[in-house]
XYZ file of C-alpha atoms in Angstrom:
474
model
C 60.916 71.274 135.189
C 62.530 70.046 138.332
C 60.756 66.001 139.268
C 61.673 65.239 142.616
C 59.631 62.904 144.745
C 58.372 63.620 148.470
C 61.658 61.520 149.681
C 64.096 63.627 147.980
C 62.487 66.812 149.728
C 62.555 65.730 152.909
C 65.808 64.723 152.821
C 66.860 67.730 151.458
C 65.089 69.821 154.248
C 66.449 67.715 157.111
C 69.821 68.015 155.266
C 69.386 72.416 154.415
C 68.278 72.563 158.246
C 71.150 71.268 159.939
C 73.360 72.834 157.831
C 71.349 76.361 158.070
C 72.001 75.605 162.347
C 75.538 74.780 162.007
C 75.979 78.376 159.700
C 74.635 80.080 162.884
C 76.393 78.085 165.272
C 79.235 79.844 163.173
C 78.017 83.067 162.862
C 79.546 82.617 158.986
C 76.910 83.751 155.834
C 79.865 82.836 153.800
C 78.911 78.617 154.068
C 75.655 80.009 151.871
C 77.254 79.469 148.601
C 77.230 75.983 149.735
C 73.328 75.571 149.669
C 72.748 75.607 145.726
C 74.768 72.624 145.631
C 73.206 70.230 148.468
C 69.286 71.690 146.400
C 71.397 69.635 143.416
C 72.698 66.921 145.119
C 69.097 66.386 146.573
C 66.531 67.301 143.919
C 67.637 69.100 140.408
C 70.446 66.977 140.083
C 71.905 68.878 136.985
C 75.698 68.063 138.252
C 76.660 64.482 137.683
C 78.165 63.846 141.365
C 77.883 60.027 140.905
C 78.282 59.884 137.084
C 80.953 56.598 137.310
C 78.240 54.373 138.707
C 76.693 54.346 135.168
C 79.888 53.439 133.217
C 80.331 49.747 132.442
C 84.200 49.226 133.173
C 84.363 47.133 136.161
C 87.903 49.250 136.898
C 86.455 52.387 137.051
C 83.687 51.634 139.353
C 86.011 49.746 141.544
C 88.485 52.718 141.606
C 86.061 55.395 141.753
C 83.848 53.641 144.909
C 87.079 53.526 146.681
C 88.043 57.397 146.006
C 84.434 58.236 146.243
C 84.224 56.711 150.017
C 87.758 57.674 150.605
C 86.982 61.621 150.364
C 83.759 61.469 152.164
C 85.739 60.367 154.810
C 88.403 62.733 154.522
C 85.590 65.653 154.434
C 83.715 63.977 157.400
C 86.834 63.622 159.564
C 88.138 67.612 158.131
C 84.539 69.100 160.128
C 84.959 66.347 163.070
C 88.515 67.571 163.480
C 87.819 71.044 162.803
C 84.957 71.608 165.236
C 83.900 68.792 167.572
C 86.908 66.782 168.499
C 90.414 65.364 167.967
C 92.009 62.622 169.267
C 95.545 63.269 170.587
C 98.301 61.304 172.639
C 100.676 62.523 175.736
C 103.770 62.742 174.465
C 105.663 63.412 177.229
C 105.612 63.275 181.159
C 105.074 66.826 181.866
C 101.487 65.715 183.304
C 102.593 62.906 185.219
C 101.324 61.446 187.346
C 97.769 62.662 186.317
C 97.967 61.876 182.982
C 100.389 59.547 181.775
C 102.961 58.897 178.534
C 100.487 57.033 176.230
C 97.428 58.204 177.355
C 95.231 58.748 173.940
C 92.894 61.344 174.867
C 89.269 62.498 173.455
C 89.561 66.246 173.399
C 86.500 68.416 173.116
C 86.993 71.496 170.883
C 83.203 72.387 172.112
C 83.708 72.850 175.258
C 85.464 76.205 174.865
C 84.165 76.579 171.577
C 85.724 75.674 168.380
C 87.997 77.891 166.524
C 87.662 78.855 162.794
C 90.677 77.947 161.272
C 93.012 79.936 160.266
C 94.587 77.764 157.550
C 91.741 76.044 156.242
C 92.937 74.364 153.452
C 95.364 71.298 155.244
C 95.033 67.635 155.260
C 93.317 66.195 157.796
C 94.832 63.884 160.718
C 97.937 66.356 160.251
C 99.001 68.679 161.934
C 102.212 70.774 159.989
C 103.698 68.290 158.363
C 102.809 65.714 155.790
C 104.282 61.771 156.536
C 106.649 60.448 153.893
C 106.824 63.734 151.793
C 107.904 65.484 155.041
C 106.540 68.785 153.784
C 103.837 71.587 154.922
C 100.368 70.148 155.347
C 98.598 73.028 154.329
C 98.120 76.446 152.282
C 99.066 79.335 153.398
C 96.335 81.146 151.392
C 93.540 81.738 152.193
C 94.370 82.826 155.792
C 91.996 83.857 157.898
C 91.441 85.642 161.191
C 91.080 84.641 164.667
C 87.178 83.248 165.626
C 85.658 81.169 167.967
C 82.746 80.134 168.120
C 80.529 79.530 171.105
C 81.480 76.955 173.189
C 79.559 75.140 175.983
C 82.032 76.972 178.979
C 85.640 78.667 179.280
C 88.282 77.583 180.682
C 88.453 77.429 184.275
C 91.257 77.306 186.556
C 92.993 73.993 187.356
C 91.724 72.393 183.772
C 93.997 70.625 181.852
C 94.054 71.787 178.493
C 95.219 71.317 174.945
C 96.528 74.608 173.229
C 98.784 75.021 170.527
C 102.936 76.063 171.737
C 103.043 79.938 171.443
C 106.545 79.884 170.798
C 106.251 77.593 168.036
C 105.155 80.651 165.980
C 109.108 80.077 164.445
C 110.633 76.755 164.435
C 114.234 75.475 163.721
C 113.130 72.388 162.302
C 116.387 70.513 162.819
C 115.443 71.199 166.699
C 111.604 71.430 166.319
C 110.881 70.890 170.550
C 113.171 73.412 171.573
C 111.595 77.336 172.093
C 113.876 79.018 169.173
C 113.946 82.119 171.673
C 115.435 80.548 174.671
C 117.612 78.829 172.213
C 118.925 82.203 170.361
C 119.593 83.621 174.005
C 121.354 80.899 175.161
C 124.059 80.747 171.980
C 124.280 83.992 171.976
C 125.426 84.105 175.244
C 127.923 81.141 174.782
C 129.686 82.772 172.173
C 129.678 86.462 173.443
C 132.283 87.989 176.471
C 130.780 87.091 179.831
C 128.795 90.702 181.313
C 128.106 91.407 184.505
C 124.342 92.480 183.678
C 123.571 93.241 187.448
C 126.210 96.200 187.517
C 124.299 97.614 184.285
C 120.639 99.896 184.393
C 117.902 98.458 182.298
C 118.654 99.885 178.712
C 122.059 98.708 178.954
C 120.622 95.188 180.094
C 118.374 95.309 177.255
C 121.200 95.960 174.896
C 122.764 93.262 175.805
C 119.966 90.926 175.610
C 119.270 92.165 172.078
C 122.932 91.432 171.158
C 122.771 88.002 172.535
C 119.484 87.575 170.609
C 120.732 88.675 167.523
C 124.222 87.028 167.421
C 122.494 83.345 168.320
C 119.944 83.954 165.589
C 122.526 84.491 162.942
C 124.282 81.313 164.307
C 121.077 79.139 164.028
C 120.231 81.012 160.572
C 123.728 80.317 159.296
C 124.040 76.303 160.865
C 120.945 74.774 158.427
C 123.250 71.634 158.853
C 122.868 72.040 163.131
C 119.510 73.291 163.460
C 117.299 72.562 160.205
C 115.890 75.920 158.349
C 114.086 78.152 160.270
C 110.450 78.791 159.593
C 107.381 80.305 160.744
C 103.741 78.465 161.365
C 100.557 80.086 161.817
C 98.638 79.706 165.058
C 96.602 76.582 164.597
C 99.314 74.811 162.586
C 101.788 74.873 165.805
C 102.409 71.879 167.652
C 99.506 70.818 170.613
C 101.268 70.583 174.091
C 98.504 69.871 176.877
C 99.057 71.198 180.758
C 96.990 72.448 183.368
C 95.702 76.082 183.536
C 97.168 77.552 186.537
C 96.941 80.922 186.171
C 93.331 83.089 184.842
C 93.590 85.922 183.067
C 94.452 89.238 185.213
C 95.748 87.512 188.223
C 98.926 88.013 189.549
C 100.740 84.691 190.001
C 104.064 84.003 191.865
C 105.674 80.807 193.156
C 107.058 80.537 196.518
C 108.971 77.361 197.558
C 107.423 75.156 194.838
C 103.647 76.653 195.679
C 101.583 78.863 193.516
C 100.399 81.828 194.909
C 97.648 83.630 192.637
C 96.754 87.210 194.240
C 98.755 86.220 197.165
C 96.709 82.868 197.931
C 97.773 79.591 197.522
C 96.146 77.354 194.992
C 95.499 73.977 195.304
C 97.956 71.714 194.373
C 97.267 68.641 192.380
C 96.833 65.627 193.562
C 99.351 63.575 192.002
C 101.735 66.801 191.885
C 105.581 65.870 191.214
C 109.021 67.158 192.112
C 112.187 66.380 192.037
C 114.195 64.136 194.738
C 117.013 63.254 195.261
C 117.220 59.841 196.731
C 119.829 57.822 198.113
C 119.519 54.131 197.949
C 121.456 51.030 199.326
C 121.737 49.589 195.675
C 119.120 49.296 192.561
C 115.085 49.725 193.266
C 113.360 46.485 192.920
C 111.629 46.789 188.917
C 108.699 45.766 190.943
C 108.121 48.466 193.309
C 109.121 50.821 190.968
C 106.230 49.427 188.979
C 103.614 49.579 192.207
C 104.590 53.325 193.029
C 103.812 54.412 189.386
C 107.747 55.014 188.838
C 108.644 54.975 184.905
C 111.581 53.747 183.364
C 112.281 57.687 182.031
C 112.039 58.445 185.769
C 114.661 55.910 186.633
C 117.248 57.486 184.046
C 119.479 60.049 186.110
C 121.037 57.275 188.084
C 124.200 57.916 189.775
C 125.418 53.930 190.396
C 128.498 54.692 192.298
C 127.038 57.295 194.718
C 123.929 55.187 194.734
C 121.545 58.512 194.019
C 118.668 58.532 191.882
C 117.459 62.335 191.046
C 113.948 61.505 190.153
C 110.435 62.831 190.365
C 107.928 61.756 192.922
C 104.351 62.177 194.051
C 104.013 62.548 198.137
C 102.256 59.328 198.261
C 105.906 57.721 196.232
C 107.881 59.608 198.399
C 106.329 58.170 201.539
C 106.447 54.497 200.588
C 110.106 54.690 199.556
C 110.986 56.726 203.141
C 109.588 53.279 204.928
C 111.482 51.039 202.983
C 114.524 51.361 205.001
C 115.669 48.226 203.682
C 116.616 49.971 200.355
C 116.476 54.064 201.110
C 118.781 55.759 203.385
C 117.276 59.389 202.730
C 115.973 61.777 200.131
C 116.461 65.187 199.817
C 114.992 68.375 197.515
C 116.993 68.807 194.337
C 118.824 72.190 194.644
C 116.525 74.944 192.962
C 117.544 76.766 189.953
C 116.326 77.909 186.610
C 117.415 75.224 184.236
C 119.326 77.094 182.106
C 117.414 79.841 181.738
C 113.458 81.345 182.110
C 110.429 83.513 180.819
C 111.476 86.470 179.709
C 114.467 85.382 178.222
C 115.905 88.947 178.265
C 115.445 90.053 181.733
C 117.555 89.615 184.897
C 115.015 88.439 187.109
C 116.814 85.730 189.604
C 113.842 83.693 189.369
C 114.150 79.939 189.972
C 111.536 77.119 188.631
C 110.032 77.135 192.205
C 110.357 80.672 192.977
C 109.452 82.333 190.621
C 107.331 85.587 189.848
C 105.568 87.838 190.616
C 104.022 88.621 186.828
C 100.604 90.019 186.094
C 98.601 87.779 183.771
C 97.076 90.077 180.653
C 93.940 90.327 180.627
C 91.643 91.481 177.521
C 90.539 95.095 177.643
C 93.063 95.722 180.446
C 95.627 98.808 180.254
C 99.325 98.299 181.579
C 101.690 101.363 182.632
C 104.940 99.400 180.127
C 108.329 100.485 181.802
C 111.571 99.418 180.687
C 111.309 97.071 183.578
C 107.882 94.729 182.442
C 108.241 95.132 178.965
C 110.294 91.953 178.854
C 107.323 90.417 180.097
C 105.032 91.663 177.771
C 107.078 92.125 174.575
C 105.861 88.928 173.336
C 102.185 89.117 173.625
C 102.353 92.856 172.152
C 104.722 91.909 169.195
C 103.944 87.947 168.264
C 100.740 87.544 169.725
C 98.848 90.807 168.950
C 100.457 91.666 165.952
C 101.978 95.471 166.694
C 105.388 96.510 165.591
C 107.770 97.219 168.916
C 110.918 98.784 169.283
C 113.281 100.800 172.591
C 114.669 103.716 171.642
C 116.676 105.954 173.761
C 115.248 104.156 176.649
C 111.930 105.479 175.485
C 109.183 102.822 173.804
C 107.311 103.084 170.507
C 104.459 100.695 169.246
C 103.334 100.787 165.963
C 105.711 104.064 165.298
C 103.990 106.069 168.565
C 105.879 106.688 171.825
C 104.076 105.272 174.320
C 103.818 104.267 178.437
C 100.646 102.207 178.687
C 99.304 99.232 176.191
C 95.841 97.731 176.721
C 95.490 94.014 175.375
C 93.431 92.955 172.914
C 92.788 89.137 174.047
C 92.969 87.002 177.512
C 95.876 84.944 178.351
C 96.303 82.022 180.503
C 99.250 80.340 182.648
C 99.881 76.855 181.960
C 101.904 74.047 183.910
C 102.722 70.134 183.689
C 101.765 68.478 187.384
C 105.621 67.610 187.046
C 106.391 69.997 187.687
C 110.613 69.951 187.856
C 109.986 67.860 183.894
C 107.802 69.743 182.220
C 108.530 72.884 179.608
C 105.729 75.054 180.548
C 104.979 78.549 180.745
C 107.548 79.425 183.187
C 109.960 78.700 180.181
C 107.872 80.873 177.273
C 105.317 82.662 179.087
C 101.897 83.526 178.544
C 99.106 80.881 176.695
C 96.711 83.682 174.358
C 93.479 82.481 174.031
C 93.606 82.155 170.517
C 95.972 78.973 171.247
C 93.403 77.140 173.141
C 92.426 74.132 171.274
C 90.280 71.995 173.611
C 89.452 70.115 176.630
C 90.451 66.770 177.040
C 87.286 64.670 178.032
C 87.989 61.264 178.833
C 91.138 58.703 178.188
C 89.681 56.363 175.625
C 93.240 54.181 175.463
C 96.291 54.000 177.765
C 99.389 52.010 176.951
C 102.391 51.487 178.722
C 105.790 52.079 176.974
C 107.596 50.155 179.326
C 105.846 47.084 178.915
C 104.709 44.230 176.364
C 102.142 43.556 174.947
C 101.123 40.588 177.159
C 103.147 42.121 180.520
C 100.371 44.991 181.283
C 101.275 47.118 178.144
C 97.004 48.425 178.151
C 96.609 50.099 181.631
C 92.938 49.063 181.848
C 92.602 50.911 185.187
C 92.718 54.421 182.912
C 90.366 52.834 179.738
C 87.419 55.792 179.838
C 88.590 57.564 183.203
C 87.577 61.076 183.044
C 89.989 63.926 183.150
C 87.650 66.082 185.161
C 88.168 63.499 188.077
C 91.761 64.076 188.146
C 92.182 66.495 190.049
C-alpha cells in the first residue's frame, strides 16, 4: 500500500502538471511513458533513484553527489538548449557593424518556436563534434522528422537570425567553413579544358557543370590528406551561422548596384550597412581613429603599403569621417564588382555579381513552379537536399522521383539571408536559399561583448553593447 504524505502529492501534482503542459506545448503523447516514473520518484518510490546516500563509504557518496548533480545538470541544460535558448558567439564579421566579432548572444529558440530534434541523443553544449576526442557528438539513431513547435512569432523581414548552414548537409572536414559545392565546382573547373559555356544551349551547359562537379568531387574524395574525409550531418547538427533575413518567402529578390530590390522595391538598408572601399591614404591610419570609427584590426588587413591603399569595409558614417580628414585621405573609391570566385547556383551561367545580382523567386510552401532547364539550377537544391526527392536531366527533359515532370510545388518556406557586410560575409548569395527547417532562433539581447583586438585592461569588454537588444539594431 502506497504511504505518501500530503507534501509528496503536491509536489508531485505541481511536478505531473507542468510536465502534462510542456507535452502539449509539444504536441508529443510519446513523453507519457515518462509519467510512471516522476509518480515513483514522488510517491511509490519502488526504484532506488538515490540509493548511494544510504551507503556508509565516505567515497561513494562523495563520487556519487558529484555525478548525481553533474547529470541533473547535463539533463537541465539538454531541455534549456533544446527548447528555450542557447547561448552562441559571432564568429565572424559578416554582421558588422551591427553585431560585432565577440558578441555572445542570448538566442531565443521560442520565438519562432523550438524545433524537435532530429538527433536527439547528443551531448549537450556541442554542437557536431566532441572536444578532445574530436569525434561525432551524437547518434545517428533514433532520427527523427522535422517539427516545430509553436513559437511566440515567425520570422519577419530584416531579423537577424540564427539558422543552421544548409550547405553544411556534407562537409570536407579538413576544410569544414568552405560550401563543399562551390568548392567541387571550382576544382573541377581548375583541372578541366577551359569552355566557352556562353556559345553552348542549356543542356550542354549543364553537362558541363555536372562534369566539373563530378571531377572536383573525386579530387576532394581522393585528397583525405588536402581536404579531411567527407561526411554528411543531419539538419540540426550543422554548424549555426547568424545573418539578417532579407528576403520572405515567395518574393522575388534582385540586387541592383549594391541595393535589394524585393518585388521591385527597395528595402531598407541597415543602418550600420558595410561595403567595400578602396581608400587611398597619405601613409598608415592613426590606431586611434581607427579605434573611434569602429575599424577592426581584420578590417585593416588588405593593406597595400607601397601604393598606400587600404581595400576595406566601411559604414557611411566611417566613410564620411575619413573623406574630412584630408590630412591623411586623398580619396576612396568602390571596389570593382564581381562575384568572388563564383555564386548561387554554382552550375548556371548567370553573370551575376555580389551587388547585382538576381532576379530569383524565393520558394514558398504550397507554391507550384513551371521548372525549365533554365531555373532548375536554382531550385535543384531545395528539391534534392532540402526536400528529400530524387532528381535527374535526361535528354533535356526532367524527372523527380522517376516521373517526367515541368512544375514542382514545395513542401516548406524558405528565406534569404545576408551579413550587413555585406562585400565579407558568405551568405546566401553564395549557397542559396535558408529552409525553414534550418531556423534555429532569434537572438535576443548581447549579454557579453569582448574585443579581440584589445587587453584585458585596454577596453577588451565593450560595455557600451553589455544587454543591448538586437531588435534595436536596426
Amino acid at each position: 500500500m502506497i504511504q505518501a504524505s500530503r507534501k509528496q502529492w503536491i509536489k508531485f501534482g505541481i511536478v505531473l502538471v507542468l510536465y502534462l503542459i510542456f507535452l502539449i506545448w509539444l504536441k508529443s503523447w510519446l513523453g507519457l511513458v515518462v509519467v510512471p516514473f516522476i509518480f515513483d520518484a514522488y510517491i511509490s518510490k519502488k526504484i532506488p533513484w538515490t540509493w548511494w546516500k544510504k551507503s556508509t563509504n565516505k567515497t561513494v557518496l562523495t563520487v556519487m553527489g558529484w555525478v548525481d548533480a553533474i547529470v541533473f545538470a547535463l539533463v537541465a541544460v539538454y531541455f534549456v538548449n533544446l527548447y528555450f535558448f542557447q547561448n552562441y558567439v559571432i564568429p565572424s564579421s559578416s554582421l558588422e557593424k551591427s553585431l560585432l566579432v565577440g558578441d555572445y548572444l542570448f538566442v531565443s529558440k521560442m520565438s519562432y518556436g523550438a524545433r524537435i530534434p532530429q538527433t536527439p541523443l547528443h551531448m549537450p553544449l556541442t554542437q557536431h563534434t566532441l572536444p578532445v576526442f574530436n569525434c561525432k557528438s551524437y547518434l545517428e539513431w533514433p532520427k527523427w522528422d522535422y517539427k516545430r513547435v509553436t513559437g511566440l512569432g515567425e520570422v519577419q523581414l530584416n531579423d537577424i537570425v540564427v539558422f543552421n548552414f544548409p550547405a553544411g548537409d556534407t562537409v570536407a572536414t579538413g576544410n569544414p567553413a568552405e560550401d563543399i559545392y562551390r568548392m567541387s565546382y571550382a576544382i573541377g573547373k581548375q583541372l578541366s579544358k577551359p569552355i566557352d559555356l556562353a556559345s553552348l544551349n542549356l543542356e550542354q551547359q549543364r553537362d558541363v557543370y555536372d562534369y566539373y562537379y563530378a571531377v572536383g568531387r573525386k579530387y576532394i574524395d581522393e585528397n583525405p590528406q588536402l581536404y579531411g574525409e567527407v561526411i554528411t550531418r543531419p539538419v540540426d547538427r550543422r554548424e549555426n551561422y547568424v545573418k539578417r533575413c532579407v528576403g520572405m518567402p515567395g518574393q522575388t529578390l534582385e540586387i541592383k548596384n549594391r541595393i535589394i530590390y524585393l518585388d521591385g522595391k527597395a528595402n531598407k538598408e541597415p543602418d550600420n550597412v558595410q561595403y567595400r572601399y578602396l581608400v587611398y591614404t597619405k601613409g598608415m591610419l592613426p590606431e586611434d581613429l581607427c579605434h573611434e570609427l569602429g575599424i577592426s584590426q581584420e578590417d585593416l588587413m588588405a593593406c597595400y603599403t607601397e601604393e598606400s591603399v587600404y581595400n576595406m569595409p566601411l559604414t557611411e558614417k566611417a566613410k564620411a569621417a575619413l573623406l574630412a580628414r584630408k590630412d591623411l585621405v586623398t580619396s576612396i573609391e568602390n571596389v570593382p564588382d564581381d562575384d568572388t570566385g563564383g555564386l548561387y547556383p554554382d552550375n548556371k551561367l548567370t553573370g551575376w555579381t555580389v551587388d547585382n545580382y538576381g532576379p530569383i523567386w524565393i520558394p514558398k510552401k504550397g507554391a507550384t513552379i513551371d521548372l525549365t532547364l533554365d531555373n532548375l539550377p536554382m531550385y535543384e537544391r531545395p528539391i534534392k537536399n532540402y526536400e528529400g526527392n530524387s532528381l535527374e536531366v535526361k535528354d533535356g527533359k526532367i524527372y523527380i522521383n522517376g516521373q517526367e515532370t515541368t512544375k514542382y510545388t514545395f513542401k516548406m518556406d524558405y528565406y534569404w539571408m545576408m551579413g550587413d557586410n555585406r562585400h565579407n560575409s558568405a551568405d546566401s548569395r553564395f549557397w542559396g536559399f535558408v529552409p525553414e527547417d534550418h531556423i534555429v532562433g532569434k537572438p535576443i539581447f548581447i549579454w557579453l561583448s569582448l574585443n579581440q583586438d584589445r587587453g584585458w585592461f585596454d577596453g577588451k569588454i565593450r560595455w557600451n553593447r553589455l544587454f543591448k537588444f538586437v531588435d534595436s539594431i536596426k
